[in-house]
CSV table of C-alpha atoms and ligand atoms in Angstrom, one decimal:
chain,number,residue,atom,x,y,z
J,775,UNK,CA,-8.6,1.9,29.1
J,776,UNK,CA,-9.8,2.8,25.6
J,777,UNK,CA,-12.6,5.5,25.8
J,778,UNK,CA,-14.2,7.5,23.0
J,779,UNK,CA,-14.4,10.9,24.1
J,780,UNK,CA,-15.0,14.0,22.1
J,781,UNK,CA,-15.6,16.6,24.9
J,782,UNK,CA,-12.4,18.2,25.4
J,783,UNK,CA,-12.9,18.8,29.0
J,784,UNK,CA,-13.1,15.2,29.7
J,785,UNK,CA,-9.8,14.3,27.8
J,786,UNK,CA,-7.5,14.9,30.7
J,787,UNK,CA,-9.3,11.6,32.3
J,788,UNK,CA,-7.9,9.1,29.8
J,789,UNK,CA,-4.6,8.3,28.5
J,790,UNK,CA,-3.9,10.9,26.0
J,791,UNK,CA,-2.6,8.8,22.9
J,792,UNK,CA,-2.6,5.1,23.2
J,793,UNK,CA,-5.8,5.3,25.4
J,794,UNK,CA,-8.1,7.1,23.1
J,795,UNK,CA,-10.6,5.3,21.0
J,796,UNK,CA,-9.6,7.7,18.2
J,797,UNK,CA,-5.9,6.5,18.5
J,798,UNK,CA,-7.2,3.1,17.1
J,799,UNK,CA,-3.7,1.7,16.4
J,800,UNK,CA,-2.0,4.8,15.0
J,801,UNK,CA,1.4,3.7,13.6
J,802,UNK,CA,2.9,7.0,14.5
J,803,UNK,CA,2.1,10.4,15.9
J,804,UNK,CA,4.7,13.2,15.5
J,805,UNK,CA,4.6,16.4,17.6
J,806,UNK,CA,6.3,19.3,15.8
J,807,UNK,CA,7.6,22.4,17.6
J,808,UNK,CA,9.5,25.3,16.5
J,809,UNK,CA,10.1,28.2,18.9
J,810,UNK,CA,11.2,30.7,16.3
J,811,UNK,CA,8.1,30.6,14.2
J,812,UNK,CA,5.8,29.5,16.8
J,813,UNK,CA,4.8,26.3,14.9
J,814,UNK,CA,3.2,23.7,17.0
J,815,UNK,CA,1.6,21.1,15.0
J,816,UNK,CA,0.8,17.2,15.4
J,817,UNK,CA,1.1,14.9,12.3
J,818,UNK,CA,-1.0,11.5,12.7
J,819,UNK,CA,0.0,8.6,10.6
J,820,UNK,CA,-2.8,6.1,11.2
J,821,UNK,CA,-2.1,3.4,8.6
J,822,UNK,CA,0.2,3.0,5.6
J,823,UNK,CA,-0.8,-0.6,4.5
J,824,UNK,CA,-2.2,0.7,1.3
J,825,UNK,CA,0.2,3.3,0.6
J,826,UNK,CA,1.9,6.5,2.0
J,827,UNK,CA,-0.4,8.2,4.5
J,828,UNK,CA,-2.1,11.0,2.6
J,829,UNK,CA,-4.4,13.6,4.4
J,830,UNK,CA,-4.7,17.5,4.7
J,831,UNK,CA,-3.4,19.9,7.2
J,832,UNK,CA,-6.0,21.9,9.3
J,833,UNK,CA,-5.0,25.0,11.1
J,834,UNK,CA,-7.4,25.7,13.8
J,835,UNK,CA,-7.5,27.7,17.2
J,836,UNK,CA,-8.1,24.8,19.3
J,837,UNK,CA,-9.0,25.4,23.0
J,838,UNK,CA,-6.3,23.2,24.3
J,839,UNK,CA,-3.9,20.7,23.0
J,840,UNK,CA,-6.0,17.8,24.0
J,841,UNK,CA,-8.6,19.1,21.6
J,842,UNK,CA,-5.9,19.3,18.8
J,843,UNK,CA,-4.8,15.8,19.6
J,844,UNK,CA,-8.1,14.3,19.5
J,845,UNK,CA,-8.9,16.1,16.3
J,846,UNK,CA,-5.9,14.9,14.3
J,847,UNK,CA,-6.3,11.3,15.4
J,848,UNK,CA,-10.0,11.1,14.5
J,849,UNK,CA,-9.2,12.7,11.2
J,850,UNK,CA,-6.2,10.7,10.4
J,851,UNK,CA,-8.1,7.4,11.1
J,852,UNK,CA,-10.9,8.7,9.0
J,853,UNK,CA,-8.5,9.1,6.0
J,854,UNK,CA,-7.5,5.5,6.2
J,855,UNK,CA,-11.0,4.3,5.6
J,856,UNK,CA,-11.7,7.2,3.1
J,857,UNK,CA,-8.8,6.0,0.8
J,858,UNK,CA,-9.4,2.3,1.3
J,859,UNK,CA,-13.3,2.6,0.5
J,860,UNK,CA,-12.5,4.8,-2.5
J,861,UNK,CA,-10.1,2.1,-4.0
J,862,UNK,CA,-6.8,4.5,-3.7
J,863,UNK,CA,-3.6,3.1,-2.9
J,864,UNK,CA,-3.0,5.5,0.0
J,865,UNK,CA,-2.9,5.1,3.7
J,866,UNK,CA,-4.4,7.6,6.3
J,867,UNK,CA,-2.8,10.5,7.8
J,868,UNK,CA,-3.6,14.1,8.8
J,869,UNK,CA,-2.0,17.0,10.4
J,870,UNK,CA,-3.3,19.9,12.6
J,871,UNK,CA,-1.4,23.2,13.2
J,872,UNK,CA,-2.5,24.7,16.5
J,873,UNK,CA,-3.3,28.4,15.9
J,874,UNK,CA,-5.6,31.2,14.2
J,875,UNK,CA,-5.0,30.7,10.4
J,876,UNK,CA,-6.2,34.4,10.1
J,877,UNK,CA,-3.7,35.9,12.2
J,878,UNK,CA,-0.9,33.4,13.0
J,879,UNK,CA,0.0,31.7,9.5
J,880,UNK,CA,3.2,32.9,8.0
J,881,UNK,CA,5.2,31.8,5.1
J,882,UNK,CA,8.1,30.7,7.7
J,883,UNK,CA,5.7,28.8,9.8
J,884,UNK,CA,4.4,27.0,6.6
J,885,UNK,CA,8.0,26.2,5.4
J,886,UNK,CA,8.9,25.1,8.9
J,887,UNK,CA,5.8,22.7,9.0
J,888,UNK,CA,7.0,21.5,5.5
J,889,UNK,CA,10.5,20.7,6.9
J,890,UNK,CA,8.6,18.4,9.5
J,891,UNK,CA,6.7,16.7,6.7
J,892,UNK,CA,9.9,16.2,4.7
J,893,UNK,CA,11.7,14.7,7.6
J,894,UNK,CA,9.1,11.7,7.5
J,895,UNK,CA,10.7,10.8,4.0
J,896,UNK,CA,7.0,10.3,2.3
J,897,UNK,CA,5.4,8.3,4.9
J,898,UNK,CA,3.1,11.3,5.1
J,899,UNK,CA,2.0,13.4,2.4
J,900,UNK,CA,-0.1,16.6,3.1
J,901,UNK,CA,-2.5,18.7,1.5
J,902,UNK,CA,-5.0,21.4,2.4
J,903,UNK,CA,-7.8,21.1,4.9
J,904,UNK,CA,-9.7,23.9,7.0
J,905,UNK,CA,-7.7,27.1,7.2
J,906,UNK,CA,-5.3,26.2,4.5
J,907,UNK,CA,-5.1,27.2,0.9
J,908,UNK,CA,-3.6,26.2,-2.4
J,909,UNK,CA,-1.0,29.1,-2.0
J,910,UNK,CA,0.0,27.6,1.5
J,911,UNK,CA,0.7,24.2,0.0
J,912,UNK,CA,2.9,25.9,-2.7
J,913,UNK,CA,4.9,27.3,0.2
J,914,UNK,CA,5.2,23.9,1.7
J,915,UNK,CA,6.2,22.6,-1.8
J,916,UNK,CA,9.3,24.9,-1.7
J,917,UNK,CA,11.0,22.5,1.2
J,918,UNK,CA,9.3,19.2,0.5
J,919,UNK,CA,8.0,17.2,-2.5
J,920,UNK,CA,5.5,15.2,-0.1
J,921,UNK,CA,2.7,17.7,-0.7
J,922,UNK,CA,-0.4,17.7,-2.8
J,923,UNK,CA,-3.1,20.3,-3.6
J,924,UNK,CA,-0.7,22.7,-5.0
J,925,UNK,CA,-1.4,25.2,-7.9
J,926,UNK,CA,-2.0,24.0,-11.4
J,927,UNK,CA,0.8,26.3,-12.6
J,928,UNK,CA,3.3,24.0,-10.4
J,929,UNK,CA,1.8,20.7,-11.7
J,930,UNK,CA,-1.0,20.4,-9.0
J,931,UNK,CA,-4.5,19.6,-9.5
J,932,UNK,CA,-5.7,22.9,-7.8
J,933,UNK,CA,-8.4,23.3,-5.4
J,934,UNK,CA,-10.1,20.1,-4.5
J,935,UNK,CA,-13.2,21.6,-3.0
J,936,UNK,CA,-15.4,21.6,-6.2
J,937,UNK,CA,-14.8,18.1,-6.7
J,938,UNK,CA,-15.5,17.3,-3.0
J,939,UNK,CA,-18.8,19.0,-3.4
J,940,UNK,CA,-19.4,16.9,-6.6
J,941,UNK,CA,-18.8,13.8,-4.7
J,942,UNK,CA,-21.0,14.8,-1.9
J,943,UNK,CA,-23.8,15.6,-4.3
J,944,UNK,CA,-23.4,12.1,-6.0
J,945,UNK,CA,-23.7,10.5,-2.6
J,946,UNK,CA,-26.7,12.7,-1.6
J,947,UNK,CA,-28.5,11.5,-4.7
J,948,UNK,CA,-27.7,7.9,-3.9
J,949,UNK,CA,-29.0,8.5,-0.3
J,950,UNK,CA,-32.1,10.1,-1.8
J,951,UNK,CA,-32.5,7.2,-4.2
J,952,UNK,CA,-32.4,4.7,-1.4
J,953,UNK,CA,-34.8,6.5,0.9
J,954,UNK,CA,-37.1,8.4,-1.4
J,955,UNK,CA,-37.1,5.8,-4.3
J,956,UNK,CA,-35.7,8.4,-6.6
J,957,UNK,CA,-32.5,10.4,-6.9
J,958,UNK,CA,-34.1,13.6,-8.3
J,959,UNK,CA,-33.6,16.3,-5.7
J,960,UNK,CA,-35.8,18.9,-7.4
J,961,UNK,CA,-38.4,20.1,-4.8
J,962,UNK,CA,-36.6,18.5,-1.8
J,963,UNK,CA,-35.8,20.7,1.1
J,964,UNK,CA,-32.0,20.7,1.8
J,965,UNK,CA,-30.2,22.4,4.6
J,966,UNK,CA,-26.5,23.1,4.0
J,967,UNK,CA,-24.6,24.0,7.2
J,968,UNK,CA,-21.5,25.8,6.4
J,969,UNK,CA,-21.1,27.5,3.1
J,970,UNK,CA,-17.3,27.5,2.6
J,971,UNK,CA,-15.4,26.2,-0.3
J,972,UNK,CA,-17.4,22.8,-0.3
J,973,UNK,CA,-20.6,24.1,0.9
J,974,UNK,CA,-20.9,26.8,-1.6
J,975,UNK,CA,-20.1,24.4,-4.7
J,976,UNK,CA,-22.7,22.1,-3.3
J,977,UNK,CA,-25.4,24.7,-3.2
J,978,UNK,CA,-24.7,25.5,-6.7
J,979,UNK,CA,-25.4,21.8,-7.7
J,980,UNK,CA,-28.5,21.7,-5.7
J,981,UNK,CA,-29.9,24.9,-6.9
J,982,UNK,CA,-29.2,23.8,-10.5
J,983,UNK,CA,-31.3,20.6,-9.9
J,984,UNK,CA,-34.1,22.5,-8.2
J,985,UNK,CA,-33.8,21.7,-4.5
J,986,UNK,CA,-35.1,24.2,-2.0
J,987,UNK,CA,-31.8,25.0,-0.2
J,988,UNK,CA,-31.5,26.8,3.1
J,989,UNK,CA,-27.9,27.8,4.4
J,990,UNK,CA,-26.4,28.5,7.6
J,991,UNK,CA,-22.9,29.9,8.6
J,992,UNK,CA,-21.3,31.8,11.3
J,993,UNK,CA,-20.0,34.3,8.7
J,994,UNK,CA,-23.0,36.7,7.9
J,995,UNK,CA,-20.9,37.9,5.1
J,996,UNK,CA,-20.6,34.4,3.5
J,997,UNK,CA,-24.3,34.1,4.1
J,998,UNK,CA,-25.2,37.3,2.2
J,999,UNK,CA,-22.7,36.6,-0.7
J,1000,UNK,CA,-24.2,33.1,-1.3
J,1001,UNK,CA,-27.9,34.2,-1.1
J,1002,UNK,CA,-27.4,36.9,-3.6
J,1003,UNK,CA,-25.4,34.6,-5.9
J,1004,UNK,CA,-27.8,31.7,-5.8
J,1005,UNK,CA,-31.2,33.1,-4.3
J,1006,UNK,CA,-31.3,30.6,-1.5
J,1007,UNK,CA,-32.7,31.1,1.9
J,1008,UNK,CA,-30.8,32.0,5.0
J,1009,UNK,CA,-31.9,30.1,8.1
J,1010,UNK,CA,-33.2,32.5,10.8
J,1011,UNK,CA,-34.2,30.2,13.5
J,1012,UNK,CA,-32.4,29.2,16.6
J,1013,UNK,CA,-32.2,25.5,16.4
J,1014,UNK,CA,-31.4,23.8,13.1
J,1015,UNK,CA,-31.7,20.6,14.4
J,1016,UNK,CA,-35.3,20.8,15.2
J,1017,UNK,CA,-36.2,22.0,11.8
J,1018,UNK,CA,-38.4,19.9,9.5
J,1019,UNK,CA,-36.2,19.0,6.2
J,1020,UNK,CA,-35.6,16.4,3.7
J,1021,UNK,CA,-32.0,16.4,3.7
J,1022,UNK,CA,-29.4,17.8,6.1
J,1023,UNK,CA,-25.9,18.4,4.7
J,1024,UNK,CA,-23.2,19.1,7.2
J,1025,UNK,CA,-20.5,21.1,5.6
J,1026,UNK,CA,-18.8,22.9,8.5
J,1027,UNK,CA,-16.9,21.2,11.3
J,1028,UNK,CA,-17.5,17.5,12.7
J,1029,UNK,CA,-19.5,15.9,15.6
J,1030,UNK,CA,-22.6,17.9,14.9
J,1031,UNK,CA,-24.5,14.6,15.3
J,1032,UNK,CA,-24.1,14.2,19.1
J,1033,UNK,CA,-26.1,13.6,22.3
J,1034,UNK,CA,-27.7,17.0,22.1
J,1035,UNK,CA,-28.7,16.7,18.5
J,1036,UNK,CA,-29.5,13.1,17.6
J,1037,UNK,CA,-32.8,12.6,18.9
J,1038,UNK,CA,-34.0,16.0,17.5
J,1039,UNK,CA,-33.0,15.8,13.8
J,1040,UNK,CA,-36.0,15.8,11.6
J,1041,UNK,CA,-34.2,15.1,8.2
J,1042,UNK,CA,-34.7,11.7,6.5
J,1043,UNK,CA,-31.2,11.9,4.9
J,1044,UNK,CA,-27.9,13.2,6.2
J,1045,UNK,CA,-25.3,13.7,3.5
J,1046,UNK,CA,-22.6,16.4,3.8
J,1047,UNK,CA,-18.9,17.1,3.5
J,1048,UNK,CA,-17.8,17.5,6.9
J,1049,UNK,CA,-15.4,14.8,8.4
J,1050,UNK,CA,-16.4,12.8,11.5
J,1051,UNK,CA,-19.9,13.9,11.8
J,1052,UNK,CA,-20.9,11.5,14.2
J,1053,UNK,CA,-19.5,12.5,17.7
J,1054,UNK,CA,-19.5,8.8,18.8
J,1055,UNK,CA,-19.5,6.8,15.8
J,1056,UNK,CA,-21.3,3.4,17.0
J,1057,UNK,CA,-23.8,5.1,19.4
J,1058,UNK,CA,-24.9,7.9,17.2
J,1059,UNK,CA,-24.8,5.7,14.1
J,1060,UNK,CA,-27.1,3.4,15.7
J,1061,UNK,CA,-29.6,5.9,17.0
J,1062,UNK,CA,-29.8,7.4,13.6
J,1063,UNK,CA,-30.5,3.8,12.1
J,1064,UNK,CA,-33.1,3.1,14.8
J,1065,UNK,CA,-34.8,6.6,13.9
J,1066,UNK,CA,-34.8,5.5,10.1
J,1067,UNK,CA,-32.7,8.3,9.3
J,1068,UNK,CA,-30.3,7.4,6.3
J,1069,UNK,CA,-26.7,8.7,7.0
J,1070,UNK,CA,-24.5,8.7,4.1
J,1071,UNK,CA,-20.9,7.8,5.6
J,1072,UNK,CA,-19.0,11.2,5.5
J,1073,UNK,CA,-15.6,9.5,4.7
J,1074,UNK,CA,-17.1,7.9,1.6
J,1075,UNK,CA,-19.1,10.7,0.0
J,1076,UNK,CA,-16.6,13.5,0.8
J,1077,UNK,CA,-13.7,11.5,-1.0
J,1078,UNK,CA,-13.8,13.8,-4.1
J,1079,UNK,CA,-11.0,15.8,-2.8
J,1080,UNK,CA,-8.6,12.9,-2.0
J,1081,UNK,CA,-9.4,11.4,-5.4
J,1082,UNK,CA,-8.4,15.0,-7.0
J,1083,UNK,CA,-4.9,15.0,-5.1
J,1084,UNK,CA,-4.4,11.4,-5.8
J,1085,UNK,CA,-4.4,12.3,-9.3
J,1086,UNK,CA,-1.3,14.5,-8.7
J,1087,UNK,CA,0.5,11.5,-7.6
J,1088,UNK,CA,-0.8,9.1,-10.4
J,1089,UNK,CA,-1.0,11.6,-13.2
J,1090,UNK,CA,-4.6,11.1,-13.7
J,1091,UNK,CA,-6.5,13.5,-16.2
J,1092,UNK,CA,-9.8,15.4,-15.2
J,1093,UNK,CA,-12.0,12.9,-17.1
J,1094,UNK,CA,-10.7,10.1,-14.8
J,1095,UNK,CA,-10.9,12.2,-11.6
J,1096,UNK,CA,-14.7,12.9,-12.6
J,1097,UNK,CA,-15.3,9.2,-13.3
J,1098,UNK,CA,-13.8,8.2,-10.0
J,1099,UNK,CA,-15.8,10.9,-8.2
J,1100,UNK,CA,-19.1,10.1,-10.0
J,1101,UNK,CA,-18.6,6.5,-8.8
J,1102,UNK,CA,-19.3,7.7,-5.2
J,1103,UNK,CA,-23.0,7.3,-6.2
J,1104,UNK,CA,-22.6,3.7,-6.9
J,1105,UNK,CA,-20.5,3.0,-3.7
J,1106,UNK,CA,-23.1,4.9,-1.5
J,1107,UNK,CA,-25.9,2.8,-2.8
J,1108,UNK,CA,-24.2,-0.4,-2.5
J,1109,UNK,CA,-23.1,0.4,1.1
J,1110,UNK,CA,-26.8,1.6,2.0
J,1111,UNK,CA,-28.0,-1.6,0.8
J,1112,UNK,CA,-25.4,-3.8,2.4
J,1113,UNK,CA,-26.2,-2.1,5.8
J,1114,UNK,CA,-29.9,-2.9,5.3
J,1115,UNK,CA,-29.1,-6.4,4.4
J,1116,UNK,CA,-26.7,-7.1,7.3
J,1117,UNK,CA,-28.9,-5.1,9.8
J,1118,UNK,CA,-25.7,-2.9,10.6
J,1119,UNK,CA,-25.5,0.9,10.6
J,1120,UNK,CA,-24.3,2.5,7.3
J,1121,UNK,CA,-21.2,3.6,9.2
J,1122,UNK,CA,-20.3,0.1,10.1
J,1123,UNK,CA,-21.1,-1.3,6.7
J,1124,UNK,CA,-18.6,1.2,5.1
J,1125,UNK,CA,-15.9,0.4,7.7
J,1126,UNK,CA,-16.3,-3.4,7.2
J,1127,UNK,CA,-15.7,-2.8,3.3
J,1128,UNK,CA,-12.8,-0.6,3.9
J,1129,UNK,CA,-11.2,-3.0,6.4
J,1130,UNK,CA,-11.5,-5.8,4.2
J,1131,UNK,CA,-9.5,-4.2,1.5
J,1132,UNK,CA,-6.8,-3.3,3.9
J,1133,UNK,CA,-6.9,-6.8,5.5
J,1134,UNK,CA,-6.6,-8.4,2.0
J,1135,UNK,CA,-3.7,-6.0,1.1
J,1136,UNK,CA,-1.8,-6.7,4.3
J,1137,UNK,CA,-2.2,-10.6,3.6
J,1138,UNK,CA,-0.8,-10.0,0.1
J,1139,UNK,CA,2.0,-8.0,1.5
J,1140,UNK,CA,3.0,-10.7,4.1
J,1141,UNK,CA,3.2,-13.4,1.4
S,1374,NAD,P1,-14.2,26.1,4.9
S,1374,NAD,O1,-13.3,26.5,5.9
S,1374,NAD,O2,-14.0,26.7,3.4
S,1374,NAD,O3,-15.7,26.1,5.0
S,1374,NAD,C1,-16.3,25.9,6.4
S,1374,NAD,C2,-17.5,27.0,6.6
S,1374,NAD,O4,-18.2,26.5,7.7
S,1374,NAD,C3,-17.1,28.2,6.7
S,1374,NAD,O5,-17.8,29.2,5.9
S,1374,NAD,C4,-17.3,28.5,8.2
S,1374,NAD,O6,-17.6,30.1,8.5
S,1374,NAD,C5,-18.6,27.6,8.3
S,1374,NAD,N1,-18.6,27.3,9.8
S,1374,NAD,C6,-17.8,27.1,10.8
S,1374,NAD,N2,-18.5,26.7,12.0
S,1374,NAD,C7,-19.9,26.8,11.7
S,1374,NAD,C8,-21.0,26.5,12.4
S,1374,NAD,N3,-20.9,26.2,13.6
S,1374,NAD,N4,-22.2,26.7,11.9
S,1374,NAD,C9,-22.3,26.8,10.5
S,1374,NAD,N5,-21.1,27.2,9.8
S,1374,NAD,C10,-19.9,27.0,10.3
S,1374,NAD,O7,-14.0,24.4,4.6
S,1374,NAD,P2,-14.4,23.5,3.5
S,1374,NAD,O8,-13.1,23.3,2.8
S,1374,NAD,O9,-15.7,24.1,2.9
S,1374,NAD,O10,-14.8,22.1,4.2
S,1374,NAD,C11,-15.9,22.0,5.0
S,1374,NAD,C12,-15.8,20.6,5.8
S,1374,NAD,O11,-15.7,19.5,4.7
S,1374,NAD,C13,-14.8,20.4,6.7
S,1374,NAD,O12,-15.2,19.6,7.7
S,1374,NAD,C14,-13.7,19.8,6.0
S,1374,NAD,O13,-13.0,19.1,6.7
S,1374,NAD,C15,-14.5,18.9,5.1
S,1374,NAD,N6,-13.8,18.5,4.0
S,1374,NAD,C16,-13.3,19.2,2.8
S,1374,NAD,C17,-12.8,18.9,1.8
S,1374,NAD,C18,-12.3,19.8,0.7
S,1374,NAD,O14,-11.9,19.3,-0.5
S,1374,NAD,N7,-12.3,21.1,1.0
S,1374,NAD,C19,-12.7,17.6,1.6
S,1374,NAD,C20,-13.0,16.6,2.4
S,1374,NAD,C21,-13.9,17.1,3.6
């Protein structure tokens, strides 16, 4: 039985790997264990038709291994469609390391993880995600060439987050154009949930354009820092999902559009950086569509980061990175119009276009 479950407490009821909806025909799932360093990691390789599976490594203190497995499968699948829709010759993969990035991450652990990546001979190429830094990728680089997102001094493209934020900003403007008839965000109320690397850079673009920005984060220190830098408001209420706003930008973790929130959301547009924002894609995408809320597909508008690391493999310069990232505006508008025309959710419209590219390549390859 294939089931779509995001609640970790329910996961034991289904087959853990092949039975998960998020498994969705993964080519390979690798469990990495090292007693000496305490490394427990999972690498998901979803699809390599378009190229090697590239996707970041997330280090997170998961409640249990089921939750970690579910996360990596959902994330690696998302990478397949992200690269496909962005026009990159990359497959989809992702890795998670189980543990607290603040207290359990050591150079030894990162090198050991790098050795596991190396053992896959380039089928999977890593980069940073939540809980990882450019310096961590530099450590991985000591043991394998199959890593991107390394320091500029080592030939890398540096921190991808500002580029991701720019792409999200482009996608948000396109969604605003579709919904409000103008892509000018001046005067629009925008709620940015999670003001980490991407969230903060997005706040800067929004403030520059004259949007009314409200922020939330679990870190009080970050909130104060970003408020004092940009003069934005900190959310003081108890339930952000019930707040009236023009645009909701989820920039923390995924699955914030779920059974508890989807009927309450008052925003007219949702456009943010977080991966896998829809807890159950089909169900929650459909409810948003029925409620007239425009959801800009996350895997499309947060592709700036992958464009940036792809440049390391292809040798693009900054200008080309920015051009490709800016093009997220056109692709988003095209997908929103396509969804409207074909009476499907924006998620389905985007997935169909991405899948068509993968299928076409598969056909070419088999000739
Ligand atoms: P980050 O770790 O720098 O920031 C995440 C922020 O969210 C932190 O400040 C954290 O305190 C906050 N947060 C966590 N839980 C929260 C909650 N419940 N409510 C409010 N805030 C909360 O991560 P990032 O690099 O900025 O990435 C943000 C999101 O975008 C992630 O989902 C990531 O997977 C996705 N993403 C990032 C990139 C990139 O280039 N960094 C690319 C694509 C997608």
